[in-house]
Amino acid sequence: MQKRITIFDTVRGFTMISMAGFHACYDLAYLYGWDMPWFTQTVFQDVWRASISWVFLFIAGWMCTLSRNNIKRAAKYALAALVVWLATTLVSVDDSVNFGIIYCMAACTGIVALTDPVLKKITARWGMPLCLVLFALTWSIPKTIYSVPHLAWLGFPSPGFVSGDYYPIIPFIFMYLAGYFAAHIAQSIDKTVPSWAYANPLPALASLGRHALPFYLLHQPIILGILELVYSVR
């Protein structure tokens, strides 16, 4: 059995904690009316959000080079995205999540699974920087409203489109592919994984990272439940 590369679990676990903190601040500011100008009126919110989602996508792209079945991974993400959409649509706490981060991971994983033979023909040392440049160049595409309907999933939202968490294929597939090509660069430099990548100095974070998807699905209901409980007894 192949030994698990723990460093990815640890980074994911840390990012999960950061995500929970971000959503707690979001809930307090926008749902409970807390005065948090450092969060709502500065660029800090965008930087914090990016530090979470970009890490998720980059690691997911890297990990797909190690997966035995990326179609299965894509289907698992797609099912989770459907659960999130149903839950946020039926429980009207905030805007429903249409084409959120889990949808993006499902779509990107599926695309890479289907195009892997073609992607492997691209020199990884060129592919990674090219994807980062394309990510920057296409960043503003989904921030515009387009008159063409039904393309929000791709990155072209139409008038009336609303989502509480929006990560379309463009531009985020390029961050995913940057992770994919980074993995191939690392694998071409050294065919063996360095011993430090297997080290587990923070087992709690690594364990959380191994269960990232269930944590993602459950953390927001738990946070909202705690906040409701606190406010109900005040």
mmCIF file with all atom_site columns, C-alpha atoms in Angstrom, residues 56-74 105 108-114 116 176-184:
data_model
loop_
_atom_site.group_PDB
_atom_site.id
_atom_site.type_symbol
_atom_site.label_atom_id
_atom_site.label_alt_id
_atom_site.label_comp_id
_atom_site.label_asym_id
_atom_site.label_entity_id
_atom_site.label_seq_id
_atom_site.pdbx_PDB_ins_code
_atom_site.Cartn_x
_atom_site.Cartn_y
_atom_site.Cartn_z
_atom_site.occupancy
_atom_site.B_iso_or_equiv
_atom_site.pdbx_formal_charge
_atom_site.auth_seq_id
_atom_site.auth_comp_id
_atom_site.auth_asym_id
_atom_site.auth_atom_id
_atom_site.pdbx_PDB_model_num
ATOM 1  C CA . PHE A 1 56  ? -7.880  24.119 -1.909  1.00 0.00 ? 56  PHE A CA 1
ATOM 2  C CA . LEU A 1 57  ? -7.806  24.261 -5.704  1.00 0.00 ? 57  LEU A CA 1
ATOM 3  C CA . PHE A 1 58  ? -4.011  24.108 -6.001  1.00 0.00 ? 58  PHE A CA 1
ATOM 4  C CA . ILE A 1 59  ? -3.777  21.091 -3.699  1.00 0.00 ? 59  ILE A CA 1
ATOM 5  C CA . ALA A 1 60  ? -6.714  19.388 -5.440  1.00 0.00 ? 60  ALA A CA 1
ATOM 6  C CA . GLY A 1 61  ? -4.927  19.832 -8.772  1.00 0.00 ? 61  GLY A CA 1
ATOM 7  C CA . TRP A 1 62  ? -1.728  18.372 -7.317  1.00 0.00 ? 62  TRP A CA 1
ATOM 8  C CA . MET A 1 63  ? -3.554  15.453 -5.706  1.00 0.00 ? 63  MET A CA 1
ATOM 9  C CA . CYS A 1 64  ? -5.301  14.471 -8.923  1.00 0.00 ? 64  CYS A CA 1
ATOM 10 C CA . THR A 1 65  ? -1.894  13.363 -10.251 1.00 0.00 ? 65  THR A CA 1
ATOM 11 C CA . LEU A 1 66  ? -1.752  10.861 -7.376  1.00 0.00 ? 66  LEU A CA 1
ATOM 12 C CA . SER A 1 67  ? -5.351  9.652  -7.525  1.00 0.00 ? 67  SER A CA 1
ATOM 13 C CA . ARG A 1 68  ? -6.184  6.226  -8.899  1.00 0.00 ? 68  ARG A CA 1
ATOM 14 C CA . ASN A 1 69  ? -9.635  7.315  -10.099 1.00 0.00 ? 69  ASN A CA 1
ATOM 15 C CA . ASN A 1 70  ? -10.282 10.984 -10.802 1.00 0.00 ? 70  ASN A CA 1
ATOM 16 C CA . ILE A 1 71  ? -13.692 10.294 -12.319 1.00 0.00 ? 71  ILE A CA 1
ATOM 17 C CA . LYS A 1 72  ? -14.749 8.854  -8.965  1.00 0.00 ? 72  LYS A CA 1
ATOM 18 C CA . ARG A 1 73  ? -13.292 11.895 -7.174  1.00 0.00 ? 73  ARG A CA 1
ATOM 19 C CA . ALA A 1 74  ? -15.169 14.235 -9.504  1.00 0.00 ? 74  ALA A CA 1
ATOM 20 C CA . MET A 1 105 ? -13.451 21.118 -7.764  1.00 0.00 ? 105 MET A CA 1
ATOM 21 C CA . CYS A 1 108 ? -11.985 20.767 -12.718 1.00 0.00 ? 108 CYS A CA 1
ATOM 22 C CA . THR A 1 109 ? -11.313 17.201 -11.587 1.00 0.00 ? 109 THR A CA 1
ATOM 23 C CA . GLY A 1 110 ? -13.633 15.852 -14.273 1.00 0.00 ? 110 GLY A CA 1
ATOM 24 C CA . ILE A 1 111 ? -12.021 18.000 -16.967 1.00 0.00 ? 111 ILE A CA 1
ATOM 25 C CA . VAL A 1 112 ? -8.515  16.918 -15.970 1.00 0.00 ? 112 VAL A CA 1
ATOM 26 C CA . ALA A 1 113 ? -9.575  13.262 -15.822 1.00 0.00 ? 113 ALA A CA 1
ATOM 27 C CA . LEU A 1 114 ? -10.895 13.459 -19.381 1.00 0.00 ? 114 LEU A CA 1
ATOM 28 C CA . ASP A 1 116 ? -5.106  13.987 -18.895 1.00 0.00 ? 116 ASP A CA 1
ATOM 29 C CA . TYR A 1 176 ? -6.297  23.898 -10.350 1.00 0.00 ? 176 TYR A CA 1
ATOM 30 C CA . LEU A 1 177 ? -4.095  23.211 -13.374 1.00 0.00 ? 177 LEU A CA 1
ATOM 31 C CA . ALA A 1 178 ? -1.240  25.162 -11.791 1.00 0.00 ? 178 ALA A CA 1
ATOM 32 C CA . GLY A 1 179 ? -1.308  22.595 -8.985  1.00 0.00 ? 179 GLY A CA 1
ATOM 33 C CA . TYR A 1 180 ? -1.496  19.777 -11.540 1.00 0.00 ? 180 TYR A CA 1
ATOM 34 C CA . PHE A 1 181 ? 1.581   20.994 -13.398 1.00 0.00 ? 181 PHE A CA 1
ATOM 35 C CA . ALA A 1 182 ? 3.430   21.807 -10.148 1.00 0.00 ? 182 ALA A CA 1
ATOM 36 C CA . ALA A 1 183 ? 3.036   18.161 -9.161  1.00 0.00 ? 183 ALA A CA 1
ATOM 37 C CA . HIS A 1 184 ? 4.502   17.010 -12.464 1.00 0.00 ? 184 HIS A CA 1
#
